Coordinates of C-alpha atoms in Angstrom, one line a residue:
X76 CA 187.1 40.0 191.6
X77 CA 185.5 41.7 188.7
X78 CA 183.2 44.8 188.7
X79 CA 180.7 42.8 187.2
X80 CA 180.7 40.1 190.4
X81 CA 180.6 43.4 192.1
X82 CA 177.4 44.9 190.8
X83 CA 175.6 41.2 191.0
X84 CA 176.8 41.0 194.8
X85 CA 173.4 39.8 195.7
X86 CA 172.1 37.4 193.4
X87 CA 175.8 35.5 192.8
X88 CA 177.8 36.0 196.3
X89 CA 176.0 34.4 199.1
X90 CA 177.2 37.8 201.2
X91 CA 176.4 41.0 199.7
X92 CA 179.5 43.3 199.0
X93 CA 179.9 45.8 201.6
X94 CA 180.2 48.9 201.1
X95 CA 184.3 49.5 201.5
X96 CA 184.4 47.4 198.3
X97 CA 181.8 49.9 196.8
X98 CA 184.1 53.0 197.9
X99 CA 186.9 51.8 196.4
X100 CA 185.1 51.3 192.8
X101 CA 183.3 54.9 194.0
X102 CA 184.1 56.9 190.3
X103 CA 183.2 53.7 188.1
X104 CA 180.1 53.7 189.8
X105 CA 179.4 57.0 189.7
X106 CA 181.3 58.6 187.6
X107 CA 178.5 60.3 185.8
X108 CA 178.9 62.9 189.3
X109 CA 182.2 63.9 188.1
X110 CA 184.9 64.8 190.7
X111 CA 181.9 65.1 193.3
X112 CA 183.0 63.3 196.6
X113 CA 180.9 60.3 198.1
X114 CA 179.9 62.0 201.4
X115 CA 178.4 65.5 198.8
X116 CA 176.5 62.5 196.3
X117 CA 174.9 61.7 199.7
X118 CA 174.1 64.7 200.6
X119 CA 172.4 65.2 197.1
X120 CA 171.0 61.7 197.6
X121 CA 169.2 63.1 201.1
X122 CA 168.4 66.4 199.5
X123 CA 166.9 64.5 196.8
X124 CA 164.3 62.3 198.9
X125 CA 163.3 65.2 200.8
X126 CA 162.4 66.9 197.5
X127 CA 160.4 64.0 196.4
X128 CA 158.5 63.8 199.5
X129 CA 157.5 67.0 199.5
X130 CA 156.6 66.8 195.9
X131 CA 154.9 63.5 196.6
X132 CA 152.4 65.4 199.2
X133 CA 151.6 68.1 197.7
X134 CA 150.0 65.9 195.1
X135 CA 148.3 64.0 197.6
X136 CA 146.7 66.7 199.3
X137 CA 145.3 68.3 195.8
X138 CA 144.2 65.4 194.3
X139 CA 142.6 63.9 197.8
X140 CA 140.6 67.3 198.3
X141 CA 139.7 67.0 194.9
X142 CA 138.9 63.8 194.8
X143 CA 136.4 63.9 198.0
X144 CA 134.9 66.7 196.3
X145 CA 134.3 65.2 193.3
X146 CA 132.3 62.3 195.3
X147 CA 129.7 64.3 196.3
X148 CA 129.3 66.3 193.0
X149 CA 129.3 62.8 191.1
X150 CA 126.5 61.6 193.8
X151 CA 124.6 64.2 193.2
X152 CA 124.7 64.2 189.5
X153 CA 123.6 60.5 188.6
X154 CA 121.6 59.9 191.5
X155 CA 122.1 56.5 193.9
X156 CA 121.2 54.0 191.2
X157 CA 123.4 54.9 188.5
X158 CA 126.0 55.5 191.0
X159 CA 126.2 52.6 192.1
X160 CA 126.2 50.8 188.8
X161 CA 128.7 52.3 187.8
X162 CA 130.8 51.4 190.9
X163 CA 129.5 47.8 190.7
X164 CA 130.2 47.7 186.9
X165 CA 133.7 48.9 187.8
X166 CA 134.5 46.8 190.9
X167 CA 134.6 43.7 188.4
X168 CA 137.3 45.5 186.1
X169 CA 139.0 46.6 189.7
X170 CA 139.7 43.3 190.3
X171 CA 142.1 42.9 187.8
X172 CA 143.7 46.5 189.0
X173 CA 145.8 44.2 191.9
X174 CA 147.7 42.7 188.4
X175 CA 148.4 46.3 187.8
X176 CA 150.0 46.9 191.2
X177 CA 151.9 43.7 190.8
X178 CA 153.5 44.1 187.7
X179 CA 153.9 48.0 188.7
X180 CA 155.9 46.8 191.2
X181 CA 157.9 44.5 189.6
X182 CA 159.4 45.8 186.9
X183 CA 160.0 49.1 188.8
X184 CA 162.1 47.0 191.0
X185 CA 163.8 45.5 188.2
X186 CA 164.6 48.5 186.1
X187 CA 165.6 50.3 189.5
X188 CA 167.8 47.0 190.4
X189 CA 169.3 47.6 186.3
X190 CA 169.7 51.5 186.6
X191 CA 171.8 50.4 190.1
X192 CA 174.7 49.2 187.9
X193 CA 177.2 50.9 186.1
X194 CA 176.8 48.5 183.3
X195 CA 173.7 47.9 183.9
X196 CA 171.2 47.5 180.4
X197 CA 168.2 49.2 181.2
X198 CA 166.8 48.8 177.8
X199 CA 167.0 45.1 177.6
X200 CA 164.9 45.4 180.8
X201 CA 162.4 47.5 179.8
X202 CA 161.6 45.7 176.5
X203 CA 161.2 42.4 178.6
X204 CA 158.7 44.1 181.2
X205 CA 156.9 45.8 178.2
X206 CA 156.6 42.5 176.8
X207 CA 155.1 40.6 180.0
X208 CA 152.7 43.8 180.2
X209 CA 151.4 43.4 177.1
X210 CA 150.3 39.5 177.3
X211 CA 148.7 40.4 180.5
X212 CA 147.0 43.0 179.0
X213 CA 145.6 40.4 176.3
X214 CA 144.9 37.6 179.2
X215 CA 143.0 40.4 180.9
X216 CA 141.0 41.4 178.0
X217 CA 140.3 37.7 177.3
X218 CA 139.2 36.7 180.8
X219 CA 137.1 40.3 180.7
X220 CA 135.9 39.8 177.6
X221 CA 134.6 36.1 178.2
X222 CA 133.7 35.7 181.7
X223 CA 133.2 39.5 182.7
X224 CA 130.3 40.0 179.8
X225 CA 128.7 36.4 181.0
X226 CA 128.6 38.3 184.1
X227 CA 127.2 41.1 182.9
X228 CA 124.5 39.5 181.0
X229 CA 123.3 37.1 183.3
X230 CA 123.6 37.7 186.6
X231 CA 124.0 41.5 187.1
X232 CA 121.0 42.5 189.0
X233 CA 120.6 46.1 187.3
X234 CA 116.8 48.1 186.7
X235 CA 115.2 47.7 183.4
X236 CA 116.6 49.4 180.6
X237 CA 120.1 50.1 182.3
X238 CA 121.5 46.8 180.8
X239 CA 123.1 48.5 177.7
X240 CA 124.3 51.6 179.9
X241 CA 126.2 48.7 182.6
X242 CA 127.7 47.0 179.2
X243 CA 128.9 50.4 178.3
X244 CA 130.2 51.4 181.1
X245 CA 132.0 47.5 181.2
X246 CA 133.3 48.0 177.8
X247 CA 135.1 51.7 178.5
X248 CA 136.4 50.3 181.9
X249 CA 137.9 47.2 179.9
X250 CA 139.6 49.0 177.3
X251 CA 141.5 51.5 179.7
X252 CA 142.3 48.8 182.2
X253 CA 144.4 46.9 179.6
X254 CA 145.4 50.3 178.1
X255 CA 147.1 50.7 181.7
X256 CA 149.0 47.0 181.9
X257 CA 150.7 48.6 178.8
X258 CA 151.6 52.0 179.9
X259 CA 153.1 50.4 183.3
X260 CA 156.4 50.2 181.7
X261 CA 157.0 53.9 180.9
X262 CA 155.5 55.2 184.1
X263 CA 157.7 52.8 186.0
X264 CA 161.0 55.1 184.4
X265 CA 159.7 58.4 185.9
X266 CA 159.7 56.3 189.8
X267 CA 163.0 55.1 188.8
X268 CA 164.4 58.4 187.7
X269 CA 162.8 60.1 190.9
X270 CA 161.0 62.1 188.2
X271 CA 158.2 62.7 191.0
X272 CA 157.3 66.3 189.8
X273 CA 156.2 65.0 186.6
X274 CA 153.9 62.4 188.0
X275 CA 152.6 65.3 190.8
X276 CA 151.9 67.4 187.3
X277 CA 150.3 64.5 185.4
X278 CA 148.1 63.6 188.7
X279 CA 147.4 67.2 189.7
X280 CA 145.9 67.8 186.1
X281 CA 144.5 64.3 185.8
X282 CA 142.3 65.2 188.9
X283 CA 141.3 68.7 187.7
X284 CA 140.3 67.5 184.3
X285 CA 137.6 64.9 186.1
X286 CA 136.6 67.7 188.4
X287 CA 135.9 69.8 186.0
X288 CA 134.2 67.0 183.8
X289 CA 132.1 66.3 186.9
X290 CA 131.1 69.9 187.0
X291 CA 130.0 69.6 183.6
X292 CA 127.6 66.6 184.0
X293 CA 125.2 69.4 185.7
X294 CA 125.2 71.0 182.1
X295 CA 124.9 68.0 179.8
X296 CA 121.5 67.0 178.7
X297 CA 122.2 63.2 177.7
X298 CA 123.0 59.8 179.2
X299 CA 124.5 60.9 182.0
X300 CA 125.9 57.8 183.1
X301 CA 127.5 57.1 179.8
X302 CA 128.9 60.6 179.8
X303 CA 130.5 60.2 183.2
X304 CA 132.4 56.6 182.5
X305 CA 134.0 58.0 179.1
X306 CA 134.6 61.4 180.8
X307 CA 136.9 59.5 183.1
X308 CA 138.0 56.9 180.8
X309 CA 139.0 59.6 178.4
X310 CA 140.9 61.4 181.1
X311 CA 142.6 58.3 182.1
X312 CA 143.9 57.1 178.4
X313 CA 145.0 60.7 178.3
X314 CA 146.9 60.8 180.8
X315 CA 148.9 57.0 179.9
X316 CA 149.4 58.1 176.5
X317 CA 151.0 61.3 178.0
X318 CA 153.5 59.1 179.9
X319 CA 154.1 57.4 176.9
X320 CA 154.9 60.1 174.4
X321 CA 157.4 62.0 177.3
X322 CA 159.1 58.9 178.4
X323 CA 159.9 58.1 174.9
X324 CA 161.5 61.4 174.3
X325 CA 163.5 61.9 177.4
X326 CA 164.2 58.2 177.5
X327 CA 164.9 57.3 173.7
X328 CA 167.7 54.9 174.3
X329 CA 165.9 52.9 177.1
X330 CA 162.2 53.0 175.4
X331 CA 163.8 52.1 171.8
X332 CA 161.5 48.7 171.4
X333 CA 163.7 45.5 170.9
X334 CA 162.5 42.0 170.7
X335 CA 164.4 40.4 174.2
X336 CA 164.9 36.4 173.3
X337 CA 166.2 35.6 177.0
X338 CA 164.1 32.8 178.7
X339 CA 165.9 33.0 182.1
X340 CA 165.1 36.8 182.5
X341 CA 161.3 36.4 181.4
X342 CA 161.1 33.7 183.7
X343 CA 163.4 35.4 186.7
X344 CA 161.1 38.0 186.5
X345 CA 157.8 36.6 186.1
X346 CA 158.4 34.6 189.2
X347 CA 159.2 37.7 191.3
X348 CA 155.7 38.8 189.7
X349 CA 153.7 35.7 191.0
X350 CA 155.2 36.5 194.5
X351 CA 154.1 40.1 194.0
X352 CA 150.8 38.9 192.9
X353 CA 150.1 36.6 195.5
X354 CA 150.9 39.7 197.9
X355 CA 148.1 41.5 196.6
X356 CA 145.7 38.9 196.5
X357 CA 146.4 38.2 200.1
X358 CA 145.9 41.6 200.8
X359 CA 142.7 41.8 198.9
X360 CA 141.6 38.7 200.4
X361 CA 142.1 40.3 204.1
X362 CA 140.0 43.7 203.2
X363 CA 137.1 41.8 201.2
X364 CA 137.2 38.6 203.4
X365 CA 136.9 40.6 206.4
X366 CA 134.0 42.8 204.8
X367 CA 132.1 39.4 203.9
X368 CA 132.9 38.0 207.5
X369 CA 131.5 41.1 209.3
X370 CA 128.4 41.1 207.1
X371 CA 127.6 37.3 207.7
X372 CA 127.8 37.5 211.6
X373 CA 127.0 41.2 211.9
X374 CA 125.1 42.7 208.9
X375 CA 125.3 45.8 207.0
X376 CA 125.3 48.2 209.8
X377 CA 128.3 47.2 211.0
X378 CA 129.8 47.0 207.2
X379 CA 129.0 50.4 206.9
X380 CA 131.0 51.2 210.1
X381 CA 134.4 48.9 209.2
X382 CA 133.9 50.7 206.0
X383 CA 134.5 54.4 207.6
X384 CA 137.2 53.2 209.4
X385 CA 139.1 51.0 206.9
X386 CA 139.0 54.5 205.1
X387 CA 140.3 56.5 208.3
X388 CA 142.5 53.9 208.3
X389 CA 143.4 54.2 204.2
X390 CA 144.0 58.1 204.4
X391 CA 146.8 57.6 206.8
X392 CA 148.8 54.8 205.2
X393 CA 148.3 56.3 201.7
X394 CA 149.8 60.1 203.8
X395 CA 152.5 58.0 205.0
X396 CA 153.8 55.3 202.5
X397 CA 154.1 58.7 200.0
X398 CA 157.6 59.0 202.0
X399 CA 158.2 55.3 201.3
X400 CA 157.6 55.6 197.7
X401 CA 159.9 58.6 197.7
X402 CA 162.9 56.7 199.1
X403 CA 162.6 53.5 197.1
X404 CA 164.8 54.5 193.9
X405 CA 167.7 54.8 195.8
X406 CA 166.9 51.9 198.3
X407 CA 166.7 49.4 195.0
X408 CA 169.7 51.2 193.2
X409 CA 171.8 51.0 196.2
X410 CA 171.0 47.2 197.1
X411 CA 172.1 46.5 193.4
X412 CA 175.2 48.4 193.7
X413 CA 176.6 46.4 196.9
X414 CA 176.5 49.2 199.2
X415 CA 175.1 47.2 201.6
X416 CA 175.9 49.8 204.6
X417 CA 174.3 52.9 202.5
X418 CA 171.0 50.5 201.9
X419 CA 170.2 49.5 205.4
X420 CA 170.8 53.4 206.6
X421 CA 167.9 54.2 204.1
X422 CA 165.9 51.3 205.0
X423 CA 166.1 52.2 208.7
X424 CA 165.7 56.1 208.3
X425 CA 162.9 55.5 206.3
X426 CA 161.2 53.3 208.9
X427 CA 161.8 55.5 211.4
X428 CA 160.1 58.7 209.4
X429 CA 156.9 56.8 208.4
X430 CA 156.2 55.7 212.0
X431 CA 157.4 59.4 213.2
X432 CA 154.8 60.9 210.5
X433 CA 152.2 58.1 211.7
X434 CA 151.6 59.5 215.0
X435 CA 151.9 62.7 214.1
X436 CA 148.5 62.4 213.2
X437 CA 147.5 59.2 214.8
X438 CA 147.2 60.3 218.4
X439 CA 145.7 64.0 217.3
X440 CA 143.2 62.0 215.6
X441 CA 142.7 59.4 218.5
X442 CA 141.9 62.0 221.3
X443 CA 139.4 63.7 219.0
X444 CA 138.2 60.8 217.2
X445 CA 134.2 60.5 218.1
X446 CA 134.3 64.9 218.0
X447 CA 135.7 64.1 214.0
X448 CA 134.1 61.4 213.2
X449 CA 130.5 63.5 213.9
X450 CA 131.7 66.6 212.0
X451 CA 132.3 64.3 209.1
X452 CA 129.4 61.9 209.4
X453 CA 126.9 64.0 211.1
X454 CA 124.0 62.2 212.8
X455 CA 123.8 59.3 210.2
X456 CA 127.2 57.4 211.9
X457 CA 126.5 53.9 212.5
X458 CA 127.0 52.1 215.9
X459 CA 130.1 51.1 216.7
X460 CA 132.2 53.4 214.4
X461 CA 134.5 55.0 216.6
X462 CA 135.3 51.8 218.2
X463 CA 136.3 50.2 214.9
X464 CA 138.4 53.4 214.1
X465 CA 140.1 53.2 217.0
X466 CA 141.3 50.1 216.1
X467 CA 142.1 50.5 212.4
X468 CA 144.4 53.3 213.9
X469 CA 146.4 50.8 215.9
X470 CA 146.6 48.6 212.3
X471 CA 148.1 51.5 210.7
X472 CA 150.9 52.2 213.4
X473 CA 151.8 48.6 213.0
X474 CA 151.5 48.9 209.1
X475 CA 153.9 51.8 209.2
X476 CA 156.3 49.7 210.9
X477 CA 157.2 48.0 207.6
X478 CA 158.1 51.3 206.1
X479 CA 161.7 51.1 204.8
X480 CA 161.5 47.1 204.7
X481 CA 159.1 47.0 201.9
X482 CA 161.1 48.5 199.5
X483 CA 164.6 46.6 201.3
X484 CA 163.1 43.3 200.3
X485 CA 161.8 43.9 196.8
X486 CA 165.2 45.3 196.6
X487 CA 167.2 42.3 197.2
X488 CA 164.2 40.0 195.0
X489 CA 164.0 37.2 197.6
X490 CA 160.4 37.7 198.0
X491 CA 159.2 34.2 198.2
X492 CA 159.2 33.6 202.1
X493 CA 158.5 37.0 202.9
X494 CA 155.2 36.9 201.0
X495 CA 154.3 33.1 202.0
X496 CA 154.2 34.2 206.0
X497 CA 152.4 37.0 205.7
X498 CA 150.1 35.3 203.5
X499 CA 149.3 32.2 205.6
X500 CA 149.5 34.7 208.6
X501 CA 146.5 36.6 207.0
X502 CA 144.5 33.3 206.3
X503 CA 145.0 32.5 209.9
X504 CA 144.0 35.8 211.1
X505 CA 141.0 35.5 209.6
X506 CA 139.9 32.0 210.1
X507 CA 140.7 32.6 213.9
X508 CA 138.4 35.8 214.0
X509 CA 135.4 33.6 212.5
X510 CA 136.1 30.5 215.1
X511 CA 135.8 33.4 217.8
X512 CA 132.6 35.4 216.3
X513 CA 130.7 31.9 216.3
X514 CA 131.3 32.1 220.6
X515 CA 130.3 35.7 220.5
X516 CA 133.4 38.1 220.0
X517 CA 132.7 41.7 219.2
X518 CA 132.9 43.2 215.9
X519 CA 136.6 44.5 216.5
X520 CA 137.7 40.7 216.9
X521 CA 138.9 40.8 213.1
X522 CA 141.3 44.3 213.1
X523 CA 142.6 43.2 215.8
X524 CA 143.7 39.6 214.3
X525 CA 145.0 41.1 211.4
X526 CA 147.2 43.6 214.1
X527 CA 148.7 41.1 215.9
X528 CA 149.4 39.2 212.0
X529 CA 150.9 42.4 211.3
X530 CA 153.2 42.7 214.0
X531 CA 154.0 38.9 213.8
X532 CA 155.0 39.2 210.1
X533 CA 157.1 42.5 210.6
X534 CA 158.9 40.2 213.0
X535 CA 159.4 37.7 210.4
X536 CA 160.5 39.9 208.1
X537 CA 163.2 41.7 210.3
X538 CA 164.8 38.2 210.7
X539 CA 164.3 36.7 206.9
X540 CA 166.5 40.1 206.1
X541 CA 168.8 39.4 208.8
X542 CA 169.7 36.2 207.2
X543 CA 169.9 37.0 203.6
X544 CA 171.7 40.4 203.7
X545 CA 173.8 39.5 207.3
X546 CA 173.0 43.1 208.8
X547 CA 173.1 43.7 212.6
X548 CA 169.1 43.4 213.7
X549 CA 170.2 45.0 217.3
X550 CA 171.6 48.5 215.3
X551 CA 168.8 48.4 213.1
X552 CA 166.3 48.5 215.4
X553 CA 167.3 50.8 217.6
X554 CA 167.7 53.0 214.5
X555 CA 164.2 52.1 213.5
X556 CA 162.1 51.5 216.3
X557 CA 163.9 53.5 219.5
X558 CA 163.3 56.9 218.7
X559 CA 159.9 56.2 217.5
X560 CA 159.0 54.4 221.2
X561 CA 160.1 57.7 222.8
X562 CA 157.9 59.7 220.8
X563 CA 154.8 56.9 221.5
X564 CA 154.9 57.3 224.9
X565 CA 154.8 61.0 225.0
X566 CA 152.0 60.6 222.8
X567 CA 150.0 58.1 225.4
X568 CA 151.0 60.7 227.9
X569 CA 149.4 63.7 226.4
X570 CA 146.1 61.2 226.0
X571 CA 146.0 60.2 229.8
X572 CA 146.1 63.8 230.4
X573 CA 143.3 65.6 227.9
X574 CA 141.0 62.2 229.0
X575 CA 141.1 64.2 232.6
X576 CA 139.4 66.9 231.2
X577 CA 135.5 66.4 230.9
X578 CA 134.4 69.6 228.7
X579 CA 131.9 69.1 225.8
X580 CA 132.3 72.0 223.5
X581 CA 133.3 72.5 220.0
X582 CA 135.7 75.0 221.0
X583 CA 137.4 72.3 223.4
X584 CA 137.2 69.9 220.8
X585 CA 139.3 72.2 218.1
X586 CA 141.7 73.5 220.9
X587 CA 142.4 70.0 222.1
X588 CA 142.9 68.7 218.4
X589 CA 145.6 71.4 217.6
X590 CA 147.3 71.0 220.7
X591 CA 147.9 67.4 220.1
X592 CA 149.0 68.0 216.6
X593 CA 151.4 70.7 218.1
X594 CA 152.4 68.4 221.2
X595 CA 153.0 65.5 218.9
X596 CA 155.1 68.0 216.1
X597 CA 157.5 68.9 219.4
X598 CA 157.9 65.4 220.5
X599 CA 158.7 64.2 217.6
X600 CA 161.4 67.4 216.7
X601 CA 163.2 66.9 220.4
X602 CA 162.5 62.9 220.9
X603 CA 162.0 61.2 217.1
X604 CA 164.6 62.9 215.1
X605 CA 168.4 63.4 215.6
X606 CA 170.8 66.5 216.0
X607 CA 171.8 67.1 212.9
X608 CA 168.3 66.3 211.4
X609 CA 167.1 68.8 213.5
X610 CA 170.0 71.4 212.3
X611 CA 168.6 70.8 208.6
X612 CA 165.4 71.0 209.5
X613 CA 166.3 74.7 211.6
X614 CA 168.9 75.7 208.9
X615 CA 165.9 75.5 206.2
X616 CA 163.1 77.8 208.6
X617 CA 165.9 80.2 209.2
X618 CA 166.7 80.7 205.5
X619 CA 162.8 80.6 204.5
X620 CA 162.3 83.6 207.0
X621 CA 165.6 85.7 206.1
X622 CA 165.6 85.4 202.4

C-alpha cells in the first residue's frame, strides 16, 4: 500500500483508512511537528480550536454591537426612502451573494482536503479555484450588467429623480460583488491555516471604518445616499485587497499564479460547487418562499413578525455555528489524512458544543421571551411575534443539531444525496404548509414544517455518513446527542418552575433572565460536558485568578 493510496483513502478505497494505519505513517504526516508525540499534536489541535473560538466571538460580539448601531445611525441619516433604496438596490446584487457562499465553501474544503496531505499541492489547487472564481465573477457581471440594469430601468419603482442615485448605488454594489468572487480564493487560506485572528482584525476594523463613515454622513453636505454606498463599497474593496496583498506574502509559494490545464479537477470541483450551490438556493428558497407564503395568506403584519423572529432566530445560529467554523480546518484536514477515528471525535465534540452553547441561551431567552422582545420592540411589536419566536427557537435547536456534520460531509465531498434530501425535504415542507393555510392553519404552520424537515434530514444525514465512512451511529450519538438531552431536560425543568411564578415586574423579569442563564451555565458544566473537560475548563479559572 503506498502513502499516496493512503492520503486518497476516501475518494479511491471504498473504506476510509483508519486511523492505526495513520499512526503508523504518524512522522511522514506530520513531520513538520518534529519529535512532538501524537497524543501532545492533539492536545495542540484542542488548544488550537478553543483559541479560534474564542477569537471567532470576540469578533462577533464587536462587529454585531456595531453593526446594530450602525442601523439606526444609517436610518436616521438618509431617511426611510433612500434607505430603502438602497436596500432594494442591493437585495438584487445580494442575490448573487449565495454564489459567494458556494464557491467560499468549496474551495475552502478543497484546499483544506489538499493541505490534509503530506504531499498534498496546495498551489495547483488554489490556481484552479482562483480560476473558477474569476469566470463567475465575469458570468455575474454579465448577468448584472444585462438583466440587473433592465431591471433597474424599467421596472424599479423608485421617486422621481432618484433613478440615477439607484443606478449608482447598482453600479458600486456590482463592482465589489465581483471584486469579492475573486478575493474568495485568498481569504479561503486564512480559514484553512486557522489564521482566525487575522480575519477577527480585518472584520473588527472593517466594522469600525463603516461606523465611523456612518458617523460622518451627519457632517457631509452632498448626496447622501451616494456617499453612503461608496463609503461601504470603499470599505469593502479595502478590506479584499487587504486579504490579497497579506496572503500573497505569507503564502508566496501557494498564491504564485500558474495556469492549471487539468479538466478532471475543474470538473471534480465544479460539481461539488453545483451541489453547494443548490444548497444555498434551497436555503434561500425556504427563507424567501416562506416570507412570500406568509404575506399571500397573512399580509404584512404578520411578515413584519416572522421577520423579528427569523432574526431572533439568525443571532443564535450565527453565535453558535462560529464554533463550527472554528473546528472545520482540522475536521477537512483530518478526513483527507485517513484518520478516520480522530475525524468523527471532532465531528461529534463539535455537535455536542453547538447544541450545549444553543441552550445556553435558548431557554434564558424562552422564559423571558415576550419581557425581551418589548424591551427591544417597544410598543410597535406586531401580533403574533412572540409566538413565531418561540418557534424559530425550536428551529435553531434542531439547526444546531447539524453542527459537526456540516463540515464531516463537505469533508468527505460526497455531497450529492445529502443536498438532494434536504432540498426536496424543504420543497415539501413548504408546499405542505400552503395545502394547510388554504384549510385555515395558523401563521406558525410553516417554522414548524421546516422543523420537522430539519430534524428528518439530520436523520438522513446521520445514516448517508454511516454508510460512506462505516462509523458506529450508536457511539456517535450518544457522543453527540446524550449529554445534550440531559442538559434539555434540566432546561424544561427550570421553565415548568419560573412559569409557577405570576409576578409582573421588570425586576422579576431581569432576575429570572440571569438565573436561567446561570441555571443553564451549571447544567451544562455538571450534565453537558465531561470530566476532564471540566478539569480544563477549572485548570484555566484557577490560573486566570492566581497569576
Amino acid at each position: 500500500m503506498t502513502i499516496r493510496k493512503t492520503q486518497d483513502g476516501l475518494k479511491r478505497n471504498k473504506k476510509p483508512q483508519n486511523s492505526s494505519f495513520v499512526k503508523k505513517n504518524y512522522v511522514t504526516l506530520h513531520a513538520k511537528h518534529g519529535q512532538q508525540s501524537e497524543e501532545d499534536f492533539m492536545r495542540e489541535e484542542n488548544k488550537r480550536i478553543a483559541k479560534n473560538t474564542l477569537i471567532v466571538y470576540a469578533r462577533l460580539v464587536i462587529t454585531t454591537f456595531l453593526g446594530l448601531l450602525s442601523s439606526r445611525f444609517v436610518l436616521a441619516a438618509l431617511g426611510a426612502s433612500d434607505y430603502g433604496l438602497y436596500n432594494v438596490v442591493g437585495a438584487t446584487v445580494i442575490m448573487f451573494s449565495f454564489i459567494t457562499s458556494a464557491l467560499y465553501n468549496t474551495t475552502t474544503r478543497f484546499i483544506n482536503y489538499e493541505q490534509g496531505k503530506a504531499d498534498g499541492n496546495v498551489n495547483r489547487i488554489f490556481n484552479i479555484s482562483l480560476c473558477i472564481h474569476i469566470c463567475f465573477a465575469l458570468v455575474a457581471l454579465l448577468i448584472l450588467e444585462s438583466i440587473g440594469v433592465y431591471y433597474i430601468d424599467n421596472y424599479l419603482n423608485v421617486e422621481a429623480g432618484k433613478e440615477a442615485d439607484a443606478m449608482f448605488v447598482f453600479q458600486v454594489s456590482t463592482t465589489v460583488t465581483c471584486l469579492s468572487l475573486i478575493s474568495v480564493p485568498y481569504n479561503s487560506l486564512f480559514i484553512v491555516h486557522e489564521d482566525f485572528r487575522t480575519i477577527a482584525i480585518f472584520d473588527i476594523v472593517g466594522a469600525i471604518a463603516k461606523f465611523v463613515l456612518i458617523l460622518a454622513l451627519s457632517l457631509y453636505g452632498g448626496n447622501l445616499l451616494r456617499f453612503y454606498a461608496l463609503s461601504m463599497a470603499l470599505v469593502t474593496a479595502l478590506t479584499s485587497v487587504s486579504y490579497y496583498l497579506l496572503a500573497c506574502k505569507k503564502w508566496p509559494s501557494i498564491t504564485d499564479f500558474n495556469l492549471i490545464k487539468d479538466k478532471g479537477k475543474y470538473r471534480e470541483i465544479l460539481i461539488y460547487n453545483n451541489y453547494s450551490l443548490l444548497s444555498a438556493a434551497a436555503l434561500l428558497f425556504r427563507n424567501q418562499g416562506s416570507n412570500m407564503v406568509i404575506n399571500y395568506f397573512f399580509g404584512t403584519v404578520i411578515n413584519a413578525a416572522y421577520a423579528i423572529s427569523y432574526s431572533v432566530q439568525n443571532y443564535i445560529t450565527t453565535f453558535v455555528g462560529n464554533f463550527d467554523i472554528a473546528s472545520a480546518p482540522q475536521i477537512t484536514q483530518n478526513v483527507s489524512r485517513g484518520d478516520m477515528d480522530r475525524t468523527v471525535f471532532l465531528a461529534s465534540a463539535t455537535c455536542r458544543i453547538c447544541i450545549l452553547l444553543t441552550l445556553l441561551l435558548l431557554f434564558p431567552i424562552y422564559c423571558e421571551l415576550p419581557f425581551l422582545l418589548h424591551l427591544w420592540l417597544g410598543d410597535s411589536m406586531p401580533d403574533y411575534t412572540v409566538t413565531l419566536c418561540k418557534c424559530t427557537l425550536l428551529v435553531a435547536l434542531v439547526s444546531a443539531t447539524s453542527g459537526g456534520i456540516t463540515q464531516l460531509i463537505r469533508g468527505t465531498g460526497k455531497l450529492k444525496w445529502f443536498t438532494i434530501q434536504f432540498t426536496v425535504l424543504y420543497v415539501l415542507a413548504l408546499l405542505i404548509s400552503i395545502g394547510l393555510y388554504k384549510v385555515g392553519f395558523p401563521p406558525s404552520t410553516v417554522i414548524l414544517a421546516y422543523f420537522i424537515a430539519d430534524a428528518i434530514s439530520r436523520l438522513n444525514q446521520i445514516l448517508l455518513l454511516h454508510q460512506y465512512l462505516k462509523f458506529d451511529i450508536r457511539s456517535f450519538v450518544q457522543k453527540s446527542y446524550l449529554r445534550p438531552l440531559g442538559v434539555f431536560i434540566c432546561g424544561v425543568m427550570y421553565v415548568l418552575t419560573s412559569e409557577l411564578v405570576n409576578i409582573d415586574n421588570i425586576l422579576w423579569h431581569i432576575t429570572n433572565f440571569t438565573a436561567a442563564l446561570l441555571f443553564m451555565a451549571l447544567s451544562i458544566y455538571y450534565v453537558g460536558l465531561y470530566k476532564e473537560e471540566r478539569g480544563v475548563i477549572t485548570s484555566h479559572i484557577k490560573h486566570y485568578f492566581t497569576h
